[in-house]
Amino acid sequence: MGSDIPKQFLDLEGKPILLRTIEAFLKLSFPVEIIIVLPSDCINMWKEICVSKGLNPECKIVPGGITRFHSVKNALKFVPEGALVAVHDGVRPFTPAEMIESLFKKADECGAVIPVINPVDSMRHLTPEGYSTHVKREEYVMIQTPQIFDSNILLNAYNQPYSPHFTDDASVVESSGHTISLAEGSHLNIKITRKEDLVLAKAILSVF
């Protein structure tokens, strides 16, 4: 994003992006316990940001690992058996509360659920030879977070050795032999990773 500040700490109309993400979960109709996973060298920065803005989010902070897989595994040390765990990107501040609650309800029924949206653009498959071929976009979905799991399923999945093929928690759980259910996501649930995303985020805030 062209900044020395980690993207989850960037200011979004007076609040860090990460705080807005946390607030989405604090708006739920039921209480949740929040665990934030941060790189070790960013933990003090986050605490300083909270102090400077007079914030006191009720969250446990856990140092991250060398990959997303290892970061989630670190956080799972503090998760009890028999709970529902939502693993979420810290830079998705606009996840609708009703969407999160719907995901929790479905996870309680099936044990593993992820939100998806249909692609709106045409898609092509890239070949190793450098060519591309048309694909039917109706056969694909785009994955979002939070991805919600029964903690027993997630804990068992993360007992596997790390694989570079693990791109998200669903891929880890699926590799352990569990089926993943899909649920409707939201096009508002953007992930802020580029400068253009920050512009879009400010536009969303101006409307909602």
PDB file of C-alpha atoms in Angstrom:
ATOM      1  CA  MET A   1       0.000   0.000   0.000  1.00  0.00           C
ATOM      2  CA  GLY A   2       3.087   2.240  -0.112  1.00  0.00           C
ATOM      3  CA  SER A   3       3.133   2.900   3.636  1.00  0.00           C
ATOM      4  CA  ASP A   4       5.388   1.899   6.522  1.00  0.00           C
ATOM      5  CA  ILE A   5       2.261   1.334   8.591  1.00  0.00           C
ATOM      6  CA  PRO A   6       0.788  -2.195   8.385  1.00  0.00           C
ATOM      7  CA  LYS A   7      -2.388  -2.064   6.302  1.00  0.00           C
ATOM      8  CA  GLN A   8      -4.620  -3.221   9.151  1.00  0.00           C
ATOM      9  CA  PHE A   9      -3.469  -0.199  11.180  1.00  0.00           C
ATOM     10  CA  LEU A  10      -4.146   2.389   8.480  1.00  0.00           C
ATOM     11  CA  ASP A  11      -6.617   5.092   9.419  1.00  0.00           C
ATOM     12  CA  LEU A  12     -10.052   4.791   7.853  1.00  0.00           C
ATOM     13  CA  GLU A  13     -12.041   7.937   8.595  1.00  0.00           C
ATOM     14  CA  GLY A  14     -10.751   8.286  12.159  1.00  0.00           C
ATOM     15  CA  LYS A  15     -10.375   4.633  13.137  1.00  0.00           C
ATOM     16  CA  PRO A  16      -7.788   1.945  12.332  1.00  0.00           C
ATOM     17  CA  ILE A  17      -9.081  -0.581   9.793  1.00  0.00           C
ATOM     18  CA  LEU A  18      -8.532  -3.375  12.317  1.00  0.00           C
ATOM     19  CA  LEU A  19     -10.721  -1.645  14.901  1.00  0.00           C
ATOM     20  CA  ARG A  20     -13.557  -1.332  12.393  1.00  0.00           C
ATOM     21  CA  THR A  21     -13.172  -5.044  11.665  1.00  0.00           C
ATOM     22  CA  ILE A  22     -13.391  -5.845  15.376  1.00  0.00           C
ATOM     23  CA  GLU A  23     -16.453  -3.640  15.762  1.00  0.00           C
ATOM     24  CA  ALA A  24     -18.321  -5.728  13.193  1.00  0.00           C
ATOM     25  CA  PHE A  25     -18.164  -8.653  15.631  1.00  0.00           C
ATOM     26  CA  LEU A  26     -19.024  -6.535  18.656  1.00  0.00           C
ATOM     27  CA  LYS A  27     -22.320  -5.644  16.932  1.00  0.00           C
ATOM     28  CA  LEU A  28     -23.518  -9.256  16.960  1.00  0.00           C
ATOM     29  CA  SER A  29     -26.590 -10.193  18.992  1.00  0.00           C
ATOM     30  CA  PHE A  30     -24.495 -12.621  21.058  1.00  0.00           C
ATOM     31  CA  PRO A  31     -21.154 -12.151  22.856  1.00  0.00           C
ATOM     32  CA  VAL A  32     -17.902 -13.292  21.265  1.00  0.00           C
ATOM     33  CA  GLU A  33     -14.311 -13.577  22.427  1.00  0.00           C
ATOM     34  CA  ILE A  34     -11.871 -11.945  20.026  1.00  0.00           C
ATOM     35  CA  ILE A  35      -8.289 -13.070  19.447  1.00  0.00           C
ATOM     36  CA  ILE A  36      -6.077 -10.806  17.349  1.00  0.00           C
ATOM     37  CA  VAL A  37      -3.044 -12.365  15.679  1.00  0.00           C
ATOM     38  CA  LEU A  38      -0.311  -9.849  14.857  1.00  0.00           C
ATOM     39  CA  PRO A  39       3.341 -10.043  13.828  1.00  0.00           C
ATOM     40  CA  SER A  40       5.435  -9.822  16.984  1.00  0.00           C
ATOM     41  CA  ASP A  41       6.986  -6.530  15.917  1.00  0.00           C
ATOM     42  CA  CYS A  42       3.530  -4.976  15.423  1.00  0.00           C
ATOM     43  CA  ILE A  43       1.997  -5.766  18.802  1.00  0.00           C
ATOM     44  CA  ASN A  44       3.393  -2.705  20.586  1.00  0.00           C
ATOM     45  CA  MET A  45       2.430  -0.505  17.630  1.00  0.00           C
ATOM     46  CA  TRP A  46      -1.163  -1.683  17.929  1.00  0.00           C
ATOM     47  CA  LYS A  47      -1.188  -1.024  21.668  1.00  0.00           C
ATOM     48  CA  GLU A  48       0.221   2.471  21.094  1.00  0.00           C
ATOM     49  CA  ILE A  49      -2.442   3.201  18.470  1.00  0.00           C
ATOM     50  CA  CYS A  50      -5.160   2.121  20.885  1.00  0.00           C
ATOM     51  CA  VAL A  51      -3.748   4.326  23.659  1.00  0.00           C
ATOM     52  CA  SER A  52      -3.357   7.345  21.375  1.00  0.00           C
ATOM     53  CA  LYS A  53      -6.981   7.087  20.231  1.00  0.00           C
ATOM     54  CA  GLY A  54      -8.382   6.251  23.654  1.00  0.00           C
ATOM     55  CA  LEU A  55      -9.416   2.790  22.538  1.00  0.00           C
ATOM     56  CA  ASN A  56      -9.674  -0.303  24.672  1.00  0.00           C
ATOM     57  CA  PRO A  57     -10.944  -3.185  22.540  1.00  0.00           C
ATOM     58  CA  GLU A  58     -11.469  -6.302  24.644  1.00  0.00           C
ATOM     59  CA  CYS A  59      -9.204  -8.654  22.715  1.00  0.00           C
ATOM     60  CA  LYS A  60      -6.491 -11.190  23.381  1.00  0.00           C
ATOM     61  CA  ILE A  61      -3.364 -10.531  21.322  1.00  0.00           C
ATOM     62  CA  VAL A  62      -1.315 -13.474  20.027  1.00  0.00           C
ATOM     63  CA  PRO A  63       1.975 -13.271  18.089  1.00  0.00           C
ATOM     64  CA  GLY A  64       1.728 -14.594  14.556  1.00  0.00           C
ATOM     65  CA  GLY A  65       3.830 -17.217  12.816  1.00  0.00           C
ATOM     66  CA  ILE A  66       5.829 -17.384   9.599  1.00  0.00           C
ATOM     67  CA  THR A  67       2.710 -18.165   7.510  1.00  0.00           C
ATOM     68  CA  ARG A  68      -1.047 -17.752   7.871  1.00  0.00           C
ATOM     69  CA  PHE A  69      -1.208 -21.445   8.784  1.00  0.00           C
ATOM     70  CA  HIS A  70       1.198 -20.998  11.681  1.00  0.00           C
ATOM     71  CA  SER A  71      -0.513 -17.795  12.819  1.00  0.00           C
ATOM     72  CA  VAL A  72      -3.898 -19.498  13.060  1.00  0.00           C
ATOM     73  CA  LYS A  73      -2.300 -22.450  14.814  1.00  0.00           C
ATOM     74  CA  ASN A  74      -0.851 -20.083  17.428  1.00  0.00           C
ATOM     75  CA  ALA A  75      -4.294 -18.600  18.071  1.00  0.00           C
ATOM     76  CA  LEU A  76      -5.927 -22.021  18.344  1.00  0.00           C
ATOM     77  CA  LYS A  77      -3.896 -22.680  21.496  1.00  0.00           C
ATOM     78  CA  PHE A  78      -6.350 -20.364  23.252  1.00  0.00           C
ATOM     79  CA  VAL A  79      -9.539 -21.828  21.769  1.00  0.00           C
ATOM     80  CA  PRO A  80     -11.551 -24.361  23.809  1.00  0.00           C
ATOM     81  CA  GLU A  81     -13.031 -27.543  22.409  1.00  0.00           C
ATOM     82  CA  GLY A  82     -16.676 -27.415  21.429  1.00  0.00           C
ATOM     83  CA  ALA A  83     -16.692 -23.745  20.439  1.00  0.00           C
ATOM     84  CA  LEU A  84     -17.406 -22.126  17.084  1.00  0.00           C
ATOM     85  CA  VAL A  85     -14.379 -20.328  15.671  1.00  0.00           C
ATOM     86  CA  ALA A  86     -14.576 -17.565  13.069  1.00  0.00           C
ATOM     87  CA  VAL A  87     -11.268 -16.932  11.305  1.00  0.00           C
ATOM     88  CA  HIS A  88     -11.380 -13.505   9.702  1.00  0.00           C
ATOM     89  CA  ASP A  89      -9.129 -11.149   7.749  1.00  0.00           C
ATOM     90  CA  GLY A  90      -8.271  -8.065   9.786  1.00  0.00           C
ATOM     91  CA  VAL A  91      -8.687  -5.890   6.706  1.00  0.00           C
ATOM     92  CA  ARG A  92     -12.346  -6.721   6.017  1.00  0.00           C
ATOM     93  CA  PRO A  93     -14.064  -3.969   8.045  1.00  0.00           C
ATOM     94  CA  PHE A  94     -17.483  -4.031   6.364  1.00  0.00           C
ATOM     95  CA  THR A  95     -18.665  -7.579   7.004  1.00  0.00           C
ATOM     96  CA  PRO A  96     -22.413  -7.245   7.706  1.00  0.00           C
ATOM     97  CA  ALA A  97     -23.456  -8.441  11.166  1.00  0.00           C
ATOM     98  CA  GLU A  98     -26.405 -10.357   9.716  1.00  0.00           C
ATOM     99  CA  MET A  99     -24.023 -12.224   7.408  1.00  0.00           C
ATOM    100  CA  ILE A 100     -21.756 -13.192  10.320  1.00  0.00           C
ATOM    101  CA  GLU A 101     -24.705 -14.394  12.387  1.00  0.00           C
ATOM    102  CA  SER A 102     -26.016 -16.443   9.474  1.00  0.00           C
ATOM    103  CA  LEU A 103     -22.603 -18.071   9.085  1.00  0.00           C
ATOM    104  CA  PHE A 104     -22.458 -18.941  12.786  1.00  0.00           C
ATOM    105  CA  LYS A 105     -25.900 -20.535  12.544  1.00  0.00           C
ATOM    106  CA  LYS A 106     -24.912 -22.666   9.570  1.00  0.00           C
ATOM    107  CA  ALA A 107     -21.575 -23.632  11.172  1.00  0.00           C
ATOM    108  CA  ASP A 108     -23.492 -24.826  14.220  1.00  0.00           C
ATOM    109  CA  GLU A 109     -25.409 -27.155  11.897  1.00  0.00           C
ATOM    110  CA  CYS A 110     -22.646 -28.435   9.611  1.00  0.00           C
ATOM    111  CA  GLY A 111     -19.346 -27.735  11.393  1.00  0.00           C
ATOM    112  CA  ALA A 112     -17.554 -25.893   8.587  1.00  0.00           C
ATOM    113  CA  VAL A 113     -18.843 -23.015   6.459  1.00  0.00           C
ATOM    114  CA  ILE A 114     -17.297 -20.300   4.307  1.00  0.00           C
ATOM    115  CA  PRO A 115     -18.888 -17.255   2.634  1.00  0.00           C
ATOM    116  CA  VAL A 116     -18.708 -16.969  -1.136  1.00  0.00           C
ATOM    117  CA  ILE A 117     -19.784 -14.544  -3.846  1.00  0.00           C
ATOM    118  CA  ASN A 118     -20.256 -15.111  -7.552  1.00  0.00           C
ATOM    119  CA  PRO A 119     -17.699 -13.496  -9.869  1.00  0.00           C
ATOM    120  CA  VAL A 120     -19.115 -10.685 -11.987  1.00  0.00           C
ATOM    121  CA  ASP A 121     -16.272 -10.498 -14.515  1.00  0.00           C
ATOM    122  CA  SER A 122     -15.409 -12.988 -17.233  1.00  0.00           C
ATOM    123  CA  MET A 123     -12.633 -15.383 -16.255  1.00  0.00           C
ATOM    124  CA  ARG A 124      -9.846 -17.212 -18.064  1.00  0.00           C
ATOM    125  CA  HIS A 125      -7.599 -20.088 -17.039  1.00  0.00           C
ATOM    126  CA  LEU A 126      -3.854 -19.487 -17.368  1.00  0.00           C
ATOM    127  CA  THR A 127      -1.853 -22.429 -18.718  1.00  0.00           C
ATOM    128  CA  PRO A 128       1.773 -23.259 -17.826  1.00  0.00           C
ATOM    129  CA  GLU A 129       2.689 -22.502 -21.437  1.00  0.00           C
ATOM    130  CA  GLY A 130       1.585 -18.891 -21.058  1.00  0.00           C
ATOM    131  CA  TYR A 131      -1.712 -19.183 -22.904  1.00  0.00           C
ATOM    132  CA  SER A 132      -5.212 -18.710 -21.526  1.00  0.00           C
ATOM    133  CA  THR A 133      -8.529 -20.453 -22.057  1.00  0.00           C
ATOM    134  CA  HIS A 134     -12.104 -19.423 -21.377  1.00  0.00           C
ATOM    135  CA  VAL A 135     -13.822 -20.897 -18.321  1.00  0.00           C
ATOM    136  CA  LYS A 136     -17.457 -20.841 -17.247  1.00  0.00           C
ATOM    137  CA  ARG A 137     -17.617 -18.351 -14.415  1.00  0.00           C
ATOM    138  CA  GLU A 138     -20.811 -19.973 -13.103  1.00  0.00           C
ATOM    139  CA  GLU A 139     -18.640 -22.948 -12.111  1.00  0.00           C
ATOM    140  CA  TYR A 140     -16.538 -20.782  -9.778  1.00  0.00           C
ATOM    141  CA  VAL A 141     -17.062 -18.738  -6.641  1.00  0.00           C
ATOM    142  CA  MET A 142     -14.882 -16.202  -4.847  1.00  0.00           C
ATOM    143  CA  ILE A 143     -14.031 -16.986  -1.235  1.00  0.00           C
ATOM    144  CA  GLN A 144     -14.348 -14.529   1.645  1.00  0.00           C
ATOM    145  CA  THR A 145     -14.004 -14.565   5.408  1.00  0.00           C
ATOM    146  CA  PRO A 146     -15.010 -15.086   8.162  1.00  0.00           C
ATOM    147  CA  GLN A 147     -14.679 -18.820   7.725  1.00  0.00           C
ATOM    148  CA  ILE A 148     -16.390 -20.505  10.660  1.00  0.00           C
ATOM    149  CA  PHE A 149     -15.724 -23.968  12.065  1.00  0.00           C
ATOM    150  CA  ASP A 150     -16.461 -26.184  15.006  1.00  0.00           C
ATOM    151  CA  SER A 151     -13.276 -25.861  17.035  1.00  0.00           C
ATOM    152  CA  ASN A 152     -12.841 -29.643  17.260  1.00  0.00           C
ATOM    153  CA  ILE A 153     -12.776 -29.845  13.459  1.00  0.00           C
ATOM    154  CA  LEU A 154     -10.379 -26.910  13.175  1.00  0.00           C
ATOM    155  CA  LEU A 155      -8.049 -28.136  15.920  1.00  0.00           C
ATOM    156  CA  ASN A 156      -7.863 -31.559  14.291  1.00  0.00           C
ATOM    157  CA  ALA A 157      -7.168 -30.008  10.878  1.00  0.00           C
ATOM    158  CA  TYR A 158      -4.324 -27.903  12.217  1.00  0.00           C
ATOM    159  CA  ASN A 159      -2.607 -30.985  13.599  1.00  0.00           C
ATOM    160  CA  GLN A 160      -1.582 -31.692   9.995  1.00  0.00           C
ATOM    161  CA  PRO A 161       1.897 -30.738   8.807  1.00  0.00           C
ATOM    162  CA  TYR A 162       2.036 -27.421   6.975  1.00  0.00           C
ATOM    163  CA  SER A 163       1.620 -27.487   3.196  1.00  0.00           C
ATOM    164  CA  PRO A 164       2.221 -24.550   0.820  1.00  0.00           C
ATOM    165  CA  HIS A 165      -1.036 -25.575  -0.867  1.00  0.00           C
ATOM    166  CA  PHE A 166      -2.972 -24.306   2.167  1.00  0.00           C
ATOM    167  CA  THR A 167      -4.321 -20.923   1.072  1.00  0.00           C
ATOM    168  CA  ASP A 168      -7.001 -20.501   3.724  1.00  0.00           C
ATOM    169  CA  ASP A 169      -8.566 -22.344   6.636  1.00  0.00           C
ATOM    170  CA  ALA A 170     -11.069 -24.119   4.413  1.00  0.00           C
ATOM    171  CA  SER A 171      -8.237 -25.717   2.448  1.00  0.00           C
ATOM    172  CA  VAL A 172      -6.679 -26.937   5.706  1.00  0.00           C
ATOM    173  CA  VAL A 173      -9.970 -28.376   6.951  1.00  0.00           C
ATOM    174  CA  GLU A 174     -10.779 -29.949   3.582  1.00  0.00           C
ATOM    175  CA  SER A 175      -7.343 -31.587   3.525  1.00  0.00           C
ATOM    176  CA  SER A 176      -8.172 -33.232   6.853  1.00  0.00           C
ATOM    177  CA  GLY A 177     -11.181 -34.927   5.231  1.00  0.00           C
ATOM    178  CA  HIS A 178     -14.044 -32.647   6.243  1.00  0.00           C
ATOM    179  CA  THR A 179     -16.579 -31.259   3.780  1.00  0.00           C
ATOM    180  CA  ILE A 180     -16.879 -27.481   3.472  1.00  0.00           C
ATOM    181  CA  SER A 181     -20.322 -25.901   3.192  1.00  0.00           C
ATOM    182  CA  LEU A 182     -20.849 -22.671   1.263  1.00  0.00           C
ATOM    183  CA  ALA A 183     -22.983 -19.703   2.276  1.00  0.00           C
ATOM    184  CA  GLU A 184     -23.788 -16.364   0.707  1.00  0.00           C
ATOM    185  CA  GLY A 185     -21.178 -13.675   1.261  1.00  0.00           C
ATOM    186  CA  SER A 186     -21.450  -9.960   0.544  1.00  0.00           C
ATOM    187  CA  HIS A 187     -19.981  -7.680  -2.108  1.00  0.00           C
ATOM    188  CA  LEU A 188     -19.607  -5.081   0.664  1.00  0.00           C
ATOM    189  CA  ASN A 189     -17.232  -7.440   2.440  1.00  0.00           C
ATOM    190  CA  ILE A 190     -14.170  -6.087   0.644  1.00  0.00           C
ATOM    191  CA  LYS A 191     -10.588  -6.902   1.588  1.00  0.00           C
ATOM    192  CA  ILE A 192      -8.430  -3.778   1.790  1.00  0.00           C
ATOM    193  CA  THR A 193      -5.063  -4.709   0.305  1.00  0.00           C
ATOM    194  CA  ARG A 194      -4.385  -1.990  -2.295  1.00  0.00           C
ATOM    195  CA  LYS A 195      -4.627   1.796  -2.469  1.00  0.00           C
ATOM    196  CA  GLU A 196      -7.696   1.465  -4.675  1.00  0.00           C
ATOM    197  CA  ASP A 197      -9.392  -0.612  -1.980  1.00  0.00           C
ATOM    198  CA  LEU A 198      -8.863   2.182   0.535  1.00  0.00           C
ATOM    199  CA  VAL A 199     -10.568   4.631  -1.816  1.00  0.00           C
ATOM    200  CA  LEU A 200     -13.480   2.203  -2.189  1.00  0.00           C
ATOM    201  CA  ALA A 201     -13.642   1.746   1.593  1.00  0.00           C
ATOM    202  CA  LYS A 202     -13.981   5.490   2.143  1.00  0.00           C
ATOM    203  CA  ALA A 203     -16.751   5.575  -0.453  1.00  0.00           C
ATOM    204  CA  ILE A 204     -18.586   2.759   1.335  1.00  0.00           C
ATOM    205  CA  LEU A 205     -18.325   4.628   4.641  1.00  0.00           C
ATOM    206  CA  SER A 206     -19.788   7.746   3.065  1.00  0.00           C
ATOM    207  CA  VAL A 207     -22.912   5.818   2.089  1.00  0.00           C
ATOM    208  CA  PHE A 208     -23.421   3.344   4.922  1.00  0.00           C
TER     209      PHE A 208
END
